[in-house]
Short mmCIF file of C-alpha atoms and ligand atoms in Angstrom, two decimals:
data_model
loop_
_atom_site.label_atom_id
_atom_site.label_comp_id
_atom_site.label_asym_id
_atom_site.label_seq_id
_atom_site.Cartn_x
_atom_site.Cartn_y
_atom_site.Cartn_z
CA UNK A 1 -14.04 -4.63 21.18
CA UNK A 2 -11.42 -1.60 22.45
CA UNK A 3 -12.20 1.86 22.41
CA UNK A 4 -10.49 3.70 19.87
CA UNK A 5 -7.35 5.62 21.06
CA UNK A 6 -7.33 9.38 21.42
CA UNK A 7 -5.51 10.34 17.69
CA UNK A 8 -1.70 9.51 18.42
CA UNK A 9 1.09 10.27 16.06
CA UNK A 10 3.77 7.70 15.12
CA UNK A 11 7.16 9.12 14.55
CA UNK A 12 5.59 12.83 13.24
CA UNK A 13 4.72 10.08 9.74
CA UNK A 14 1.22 8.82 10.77
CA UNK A 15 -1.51 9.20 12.69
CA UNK A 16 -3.87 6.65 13.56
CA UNK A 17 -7.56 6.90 12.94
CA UNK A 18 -8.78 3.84 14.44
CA UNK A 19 -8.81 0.78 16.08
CA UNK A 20 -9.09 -2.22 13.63
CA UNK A 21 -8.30 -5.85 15.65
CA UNK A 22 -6.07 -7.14 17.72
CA UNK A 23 -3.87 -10.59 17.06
CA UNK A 24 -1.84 -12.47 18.99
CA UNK A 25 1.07 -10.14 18.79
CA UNK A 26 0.24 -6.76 17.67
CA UNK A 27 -2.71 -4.39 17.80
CA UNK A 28 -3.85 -3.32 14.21
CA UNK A 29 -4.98 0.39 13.44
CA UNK A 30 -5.81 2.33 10.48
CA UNK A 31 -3.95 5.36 10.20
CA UNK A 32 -3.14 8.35 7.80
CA UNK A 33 -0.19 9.50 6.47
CA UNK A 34 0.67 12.77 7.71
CA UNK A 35 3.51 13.19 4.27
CA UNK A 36 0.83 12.05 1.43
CA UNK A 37 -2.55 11.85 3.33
CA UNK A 38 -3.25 7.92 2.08
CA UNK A 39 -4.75 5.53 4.70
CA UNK A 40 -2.65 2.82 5.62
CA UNK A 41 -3.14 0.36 8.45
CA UNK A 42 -0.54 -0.09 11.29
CA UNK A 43 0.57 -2.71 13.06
CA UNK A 44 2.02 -1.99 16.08
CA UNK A 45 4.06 -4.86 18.14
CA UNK A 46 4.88 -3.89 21.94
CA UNK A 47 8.45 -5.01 21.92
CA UNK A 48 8.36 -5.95 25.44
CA UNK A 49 5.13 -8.17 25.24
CA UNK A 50 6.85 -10.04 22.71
CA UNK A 51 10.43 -9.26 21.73
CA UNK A 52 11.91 -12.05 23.91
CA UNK A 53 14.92 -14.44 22.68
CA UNK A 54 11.59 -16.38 21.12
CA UNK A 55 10.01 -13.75 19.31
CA UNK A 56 12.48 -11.16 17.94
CA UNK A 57 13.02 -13.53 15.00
CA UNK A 58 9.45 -14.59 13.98
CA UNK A 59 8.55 -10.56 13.53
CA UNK A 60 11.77 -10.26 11.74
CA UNK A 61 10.72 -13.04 9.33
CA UNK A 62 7.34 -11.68 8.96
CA UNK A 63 9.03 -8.23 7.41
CA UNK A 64 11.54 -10.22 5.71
CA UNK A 65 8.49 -12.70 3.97
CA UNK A 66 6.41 -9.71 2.93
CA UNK A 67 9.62 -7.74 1.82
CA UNK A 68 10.17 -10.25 -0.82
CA UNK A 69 6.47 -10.31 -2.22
CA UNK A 70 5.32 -7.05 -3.31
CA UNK A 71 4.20 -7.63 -6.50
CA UNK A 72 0.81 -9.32 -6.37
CA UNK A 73 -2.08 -8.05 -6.54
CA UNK A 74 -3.61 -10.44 -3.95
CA UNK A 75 -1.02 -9.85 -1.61
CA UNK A 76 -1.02 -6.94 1.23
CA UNK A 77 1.71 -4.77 0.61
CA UNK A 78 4.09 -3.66 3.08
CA UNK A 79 4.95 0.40 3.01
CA UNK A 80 7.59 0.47 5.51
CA UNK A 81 8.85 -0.48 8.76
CA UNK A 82 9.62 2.00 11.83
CA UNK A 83 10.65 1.04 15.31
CA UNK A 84 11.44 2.87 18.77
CA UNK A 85 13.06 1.54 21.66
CA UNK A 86 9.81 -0.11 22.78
CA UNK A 87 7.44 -0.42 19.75
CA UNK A 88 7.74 -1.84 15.98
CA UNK A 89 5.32 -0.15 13.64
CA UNK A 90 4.61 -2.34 10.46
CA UNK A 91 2.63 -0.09 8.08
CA UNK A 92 0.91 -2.00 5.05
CA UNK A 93 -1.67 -1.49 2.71
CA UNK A 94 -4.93 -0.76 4.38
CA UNK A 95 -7.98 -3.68 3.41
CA UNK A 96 -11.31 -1.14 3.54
CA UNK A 97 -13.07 -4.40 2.87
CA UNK A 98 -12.11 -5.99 6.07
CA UNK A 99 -12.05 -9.52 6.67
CA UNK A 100 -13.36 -12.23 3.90
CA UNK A 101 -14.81 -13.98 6.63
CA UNK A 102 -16.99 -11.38 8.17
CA UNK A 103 -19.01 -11.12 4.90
CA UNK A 104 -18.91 -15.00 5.08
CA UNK A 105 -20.83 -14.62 8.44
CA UNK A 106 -22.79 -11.99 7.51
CA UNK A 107 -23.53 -13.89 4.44
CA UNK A 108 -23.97 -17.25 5.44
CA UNK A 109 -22.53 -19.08 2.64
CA UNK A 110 -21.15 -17.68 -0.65
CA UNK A 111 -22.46 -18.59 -4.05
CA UNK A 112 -19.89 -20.94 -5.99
CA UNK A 113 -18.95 -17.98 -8.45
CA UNK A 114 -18.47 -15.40 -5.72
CA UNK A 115 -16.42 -18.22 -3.97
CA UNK A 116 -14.30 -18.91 -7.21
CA UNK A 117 -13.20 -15.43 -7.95
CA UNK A 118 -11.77 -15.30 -3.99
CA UNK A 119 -10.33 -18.98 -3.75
CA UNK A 120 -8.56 -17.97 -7.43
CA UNK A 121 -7.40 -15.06 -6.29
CA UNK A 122 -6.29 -17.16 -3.25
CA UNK A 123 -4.35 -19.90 -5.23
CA UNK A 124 -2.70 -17.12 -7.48
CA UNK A 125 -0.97 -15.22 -4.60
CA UNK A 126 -0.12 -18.46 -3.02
CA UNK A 127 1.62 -19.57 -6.25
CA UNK A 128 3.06 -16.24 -6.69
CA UNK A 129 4.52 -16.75 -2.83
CA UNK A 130 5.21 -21.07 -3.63
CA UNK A 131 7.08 -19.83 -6.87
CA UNK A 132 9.35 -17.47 -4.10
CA UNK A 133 10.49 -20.17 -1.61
CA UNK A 134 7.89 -19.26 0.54
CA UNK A 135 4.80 -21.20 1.95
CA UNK A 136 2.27 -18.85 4.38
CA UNK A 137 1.10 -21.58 6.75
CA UNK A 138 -1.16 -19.97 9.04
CA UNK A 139 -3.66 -19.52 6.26
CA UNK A 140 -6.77 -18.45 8.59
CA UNK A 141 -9.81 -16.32 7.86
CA UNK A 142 -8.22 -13.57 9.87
CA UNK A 143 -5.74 -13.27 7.11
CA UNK A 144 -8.27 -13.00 3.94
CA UNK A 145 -8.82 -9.57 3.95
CA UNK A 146 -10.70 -7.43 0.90
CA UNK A 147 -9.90 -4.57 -0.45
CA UNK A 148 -12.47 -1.56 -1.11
CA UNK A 149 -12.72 -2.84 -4.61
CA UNK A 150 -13.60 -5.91 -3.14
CA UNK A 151 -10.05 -7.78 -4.08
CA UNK A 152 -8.63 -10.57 -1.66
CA UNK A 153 -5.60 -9.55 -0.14
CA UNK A 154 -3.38 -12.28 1.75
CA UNK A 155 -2.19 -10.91 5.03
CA UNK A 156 0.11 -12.02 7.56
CA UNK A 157 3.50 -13.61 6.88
CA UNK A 158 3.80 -14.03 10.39
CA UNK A 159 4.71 -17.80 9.95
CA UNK A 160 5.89 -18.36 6.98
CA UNK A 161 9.45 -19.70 6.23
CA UNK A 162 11.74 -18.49 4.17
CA UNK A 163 14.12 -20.56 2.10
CA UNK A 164 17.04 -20.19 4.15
CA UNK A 165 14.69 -21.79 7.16
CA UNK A 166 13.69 -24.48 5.04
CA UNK A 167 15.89 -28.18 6.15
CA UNK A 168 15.88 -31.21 4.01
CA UNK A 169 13.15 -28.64 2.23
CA UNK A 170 10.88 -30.05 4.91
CA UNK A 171 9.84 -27.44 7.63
CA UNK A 172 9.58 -28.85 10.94
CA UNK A 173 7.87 -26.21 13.00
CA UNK A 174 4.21 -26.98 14.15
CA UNK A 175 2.45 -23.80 13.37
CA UNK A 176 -0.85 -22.52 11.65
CA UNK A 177 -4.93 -23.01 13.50
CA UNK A 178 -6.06 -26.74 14.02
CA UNK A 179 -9.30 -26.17 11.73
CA UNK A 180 -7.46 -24.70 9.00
CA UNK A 181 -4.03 -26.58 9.45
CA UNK A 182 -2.65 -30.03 7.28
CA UNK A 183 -2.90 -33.26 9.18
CA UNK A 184 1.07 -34.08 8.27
CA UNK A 185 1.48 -29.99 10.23
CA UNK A 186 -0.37 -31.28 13.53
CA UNK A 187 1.23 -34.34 13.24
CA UNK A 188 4.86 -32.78 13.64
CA UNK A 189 6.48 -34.31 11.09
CA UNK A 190 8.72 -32.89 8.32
CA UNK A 191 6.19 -31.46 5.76
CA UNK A 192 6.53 -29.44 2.39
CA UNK A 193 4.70 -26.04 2.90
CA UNK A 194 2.72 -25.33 -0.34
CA UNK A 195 1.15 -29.19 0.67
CA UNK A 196 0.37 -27.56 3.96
CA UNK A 197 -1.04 -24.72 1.95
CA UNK A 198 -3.14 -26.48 -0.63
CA UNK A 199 -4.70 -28.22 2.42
CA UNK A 200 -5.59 -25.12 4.07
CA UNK A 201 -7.39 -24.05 0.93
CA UNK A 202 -8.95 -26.77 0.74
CA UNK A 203 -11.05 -26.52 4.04
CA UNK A 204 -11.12 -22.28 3.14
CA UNK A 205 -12.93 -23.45 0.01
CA UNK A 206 -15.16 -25.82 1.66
CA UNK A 207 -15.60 -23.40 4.50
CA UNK A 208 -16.67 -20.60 1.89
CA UNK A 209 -19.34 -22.98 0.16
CA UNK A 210 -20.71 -24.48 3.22
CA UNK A 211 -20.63 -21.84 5.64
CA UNK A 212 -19.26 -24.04 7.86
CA UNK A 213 -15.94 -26.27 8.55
CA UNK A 214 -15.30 -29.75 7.20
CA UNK A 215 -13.47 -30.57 10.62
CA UNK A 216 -14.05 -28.74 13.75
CA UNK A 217 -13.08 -30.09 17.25
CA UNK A 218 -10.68 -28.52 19.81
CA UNK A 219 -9.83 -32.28 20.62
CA UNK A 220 -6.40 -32.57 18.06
CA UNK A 221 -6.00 -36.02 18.39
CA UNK A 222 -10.18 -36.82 17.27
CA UNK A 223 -10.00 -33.60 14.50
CA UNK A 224 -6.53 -35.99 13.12
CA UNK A 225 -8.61 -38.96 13.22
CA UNK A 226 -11.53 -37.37 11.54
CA UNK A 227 -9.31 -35.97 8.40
CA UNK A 228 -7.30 -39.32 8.22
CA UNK A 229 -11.30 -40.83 7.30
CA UNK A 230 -11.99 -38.21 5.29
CA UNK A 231 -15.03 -37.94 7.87
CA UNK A 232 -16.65 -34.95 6.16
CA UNK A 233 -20.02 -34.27 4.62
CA UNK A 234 -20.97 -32.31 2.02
CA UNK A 235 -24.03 -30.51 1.91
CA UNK A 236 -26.34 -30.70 -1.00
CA UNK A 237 -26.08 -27.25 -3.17
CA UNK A 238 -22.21 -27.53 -3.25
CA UNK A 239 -21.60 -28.71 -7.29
CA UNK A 240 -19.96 -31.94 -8.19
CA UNK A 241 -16.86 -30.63 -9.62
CA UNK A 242 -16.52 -28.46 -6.95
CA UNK A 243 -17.06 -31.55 -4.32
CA UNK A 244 -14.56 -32.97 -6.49
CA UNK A 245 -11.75 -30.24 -6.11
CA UNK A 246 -12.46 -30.17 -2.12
CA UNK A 247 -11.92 -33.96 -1.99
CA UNK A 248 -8.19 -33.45 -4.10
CA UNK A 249 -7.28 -30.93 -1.82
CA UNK A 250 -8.52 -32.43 1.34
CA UNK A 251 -6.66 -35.60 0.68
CA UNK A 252 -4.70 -36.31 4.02
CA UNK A 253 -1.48 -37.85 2.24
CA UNK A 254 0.52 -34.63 1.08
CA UNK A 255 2.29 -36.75 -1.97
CA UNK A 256 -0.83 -37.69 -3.00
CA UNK A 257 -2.28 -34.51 -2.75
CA UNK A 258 -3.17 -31.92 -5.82
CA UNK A 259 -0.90 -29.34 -6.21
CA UNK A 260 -1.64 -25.70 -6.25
CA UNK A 261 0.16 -25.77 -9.92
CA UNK A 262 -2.62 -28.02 -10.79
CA UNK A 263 -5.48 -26.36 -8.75
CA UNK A 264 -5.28 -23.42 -11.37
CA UNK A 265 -6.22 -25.40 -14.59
CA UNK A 266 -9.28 -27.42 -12.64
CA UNK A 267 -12.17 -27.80 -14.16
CA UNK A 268 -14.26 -26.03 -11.28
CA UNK A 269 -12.17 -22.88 -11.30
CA UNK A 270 -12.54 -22.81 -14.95
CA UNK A 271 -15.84 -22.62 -14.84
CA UNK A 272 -17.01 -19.21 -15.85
CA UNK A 273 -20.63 -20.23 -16.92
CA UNK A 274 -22.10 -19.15 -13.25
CA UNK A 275 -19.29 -15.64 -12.96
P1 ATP B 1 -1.97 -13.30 14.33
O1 ATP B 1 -1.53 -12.69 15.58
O2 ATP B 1 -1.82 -14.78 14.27
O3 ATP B 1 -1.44 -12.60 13.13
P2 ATP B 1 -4.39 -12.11 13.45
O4 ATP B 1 -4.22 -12.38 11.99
O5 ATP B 1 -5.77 -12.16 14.00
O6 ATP B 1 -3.55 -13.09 14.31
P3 ATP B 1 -3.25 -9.44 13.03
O7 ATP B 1 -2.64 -9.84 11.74
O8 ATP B 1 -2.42 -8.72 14.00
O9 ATP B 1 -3.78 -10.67 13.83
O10 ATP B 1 -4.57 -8.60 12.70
C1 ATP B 1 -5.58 -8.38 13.64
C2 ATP B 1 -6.86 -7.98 12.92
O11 ATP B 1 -6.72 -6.66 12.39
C3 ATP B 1 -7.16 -8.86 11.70
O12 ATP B 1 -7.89 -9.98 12.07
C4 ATP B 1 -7.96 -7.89 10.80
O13 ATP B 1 -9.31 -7.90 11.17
C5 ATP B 1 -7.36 -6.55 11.13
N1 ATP B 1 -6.34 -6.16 10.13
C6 ATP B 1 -5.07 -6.60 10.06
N2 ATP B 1 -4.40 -6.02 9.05
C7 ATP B 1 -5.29 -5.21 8.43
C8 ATP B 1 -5.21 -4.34 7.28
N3 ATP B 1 -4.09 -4.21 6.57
N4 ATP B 1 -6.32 -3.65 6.92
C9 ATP B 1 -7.47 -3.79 7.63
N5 ATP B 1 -7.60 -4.59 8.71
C10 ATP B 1 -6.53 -5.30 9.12
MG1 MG B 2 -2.83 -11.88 11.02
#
């Protein structure tokens, strides 16, 4: 973990409190607004780590994606977006709650009603975003965050594509984490990106109730071989209807697989008898 910075100012608007994570192209702080005094987390992206020919327009895309979806309650909000000659500050809603999956590890597993008030919160942003053009794909615990209340918040529009990238309205670019990813994504072929999505929700579902991952191996080729068997297990307290819901969603043929539209009247997530 990196020590916290000494207290540094962005642009005389914020200044930032603390150090909160690093990803692959930014480092994330919490900060406070020196206009209103409300907390908000920063992202800050070193243009010259990443703003080669490559990069410039995946970080525009990622403002552009969470631009257009502001209005969902499950969805980290973006405040505004400053940049210097060197830096690009993207300041968003700040998630007290941190990450879903550090309670998960703290936790071990979650009970199935804890589990269905995230995963619906989950499939209702995701909808919200499907119903916009858009499809996240690099659905990844990192990117669950909670709120103070305790809310889900999606993060990270990093990857998605917007309509205008979509051809044949199959996206071609490989993209997402192996564990969490669709087989028909590793596979690099044309895919639709809610499929891709439902998929990933499917092993962030399982993931929640087990406490551990259907499919695991840093070998791509045997994890593909794995999901194309449906070589999972189950373990014993996860419900039948939610086993059932898993297996839908885990289904390695993206035609044949449910659809988030449908996800939201199942008989699981309906359940309210354990809530
Ligand atoms: P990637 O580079 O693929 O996006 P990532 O999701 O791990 O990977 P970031 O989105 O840059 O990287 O975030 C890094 C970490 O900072 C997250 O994992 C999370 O723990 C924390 N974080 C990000 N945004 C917020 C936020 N709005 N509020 C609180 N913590 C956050
Ligand atoms: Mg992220």
């Amino acid at each position: 973990m990196e020590a916290s910075p000494p207290p540094r100012t962005i642009l005389g608007r914020y200044q930032l409190t603390r150090f909160l994570g690093r990803g692959k192209f930014a480092k994330v702080y919490q900060a406070r607004s020196l206009v209103d005094g409300a907390t908000v987390a920063v992202k800050v992206i070193d243009k010259s780590k990443t703003v080669d020919a490559a990069m410039e327009p995946r970080i525009v895309r990622e403002i552009d994606a969470m631009r257009r979806l502001q209005n969902h309650p499950n969805i980290l909000k973006i405040h505004e977006v400053l940049a210097t000659k060197t830096k690009i500050y993207l300041v968003v809603d700040y998630a007290g709650g941190g990450e879903l999956f550090s309670k998960l590890s703290r936790c071990g597993r979650l009970p199935e009603s804890r589990a269905r008030r995230y995963f619906s919160q989950l499939v209702s942003a995701l909808l919200f975003c499907h119903r916009h053009g858009i499809a996240h794909r690099d659905l990844k615990p990192q990117n669950l965050l909670l709120d103070a209340a305790g809310d889900l918040k999606v993060s990270d529009f990093g990857l998605s594509a917007l309509p205008e990238h979509l051809r044949d309205n199959l996206l071609h670019t490989a993209c997402g984490t192996p564990a969490f990813t669709a087989p028909e994504v590793l596979r690099r072929v044309g895919y639709d990106g809610s499929k891709a999505d439902a998929w990933s929700c499917g092993v962030i579902l399982y993931n929640l109730l087990a406490g551990h991952l259907p499919f695991d191996d840093s070998n791509i080729p045997a994890m593909c071989r794995r999901i194309s068997r449906r070589d999972y297990q189950f373990p014993a307290w996860i419900s039948k209807s939610a086993r059932s819901l898993i297996h839908q969603l885990l289904d390695p043929n993206p035609k044949s697989r449910i659809s988030l539209d449908r996800v939201f009247d199942n008989r699981w997530l309906r359940d309210k008898k354990h809530v």
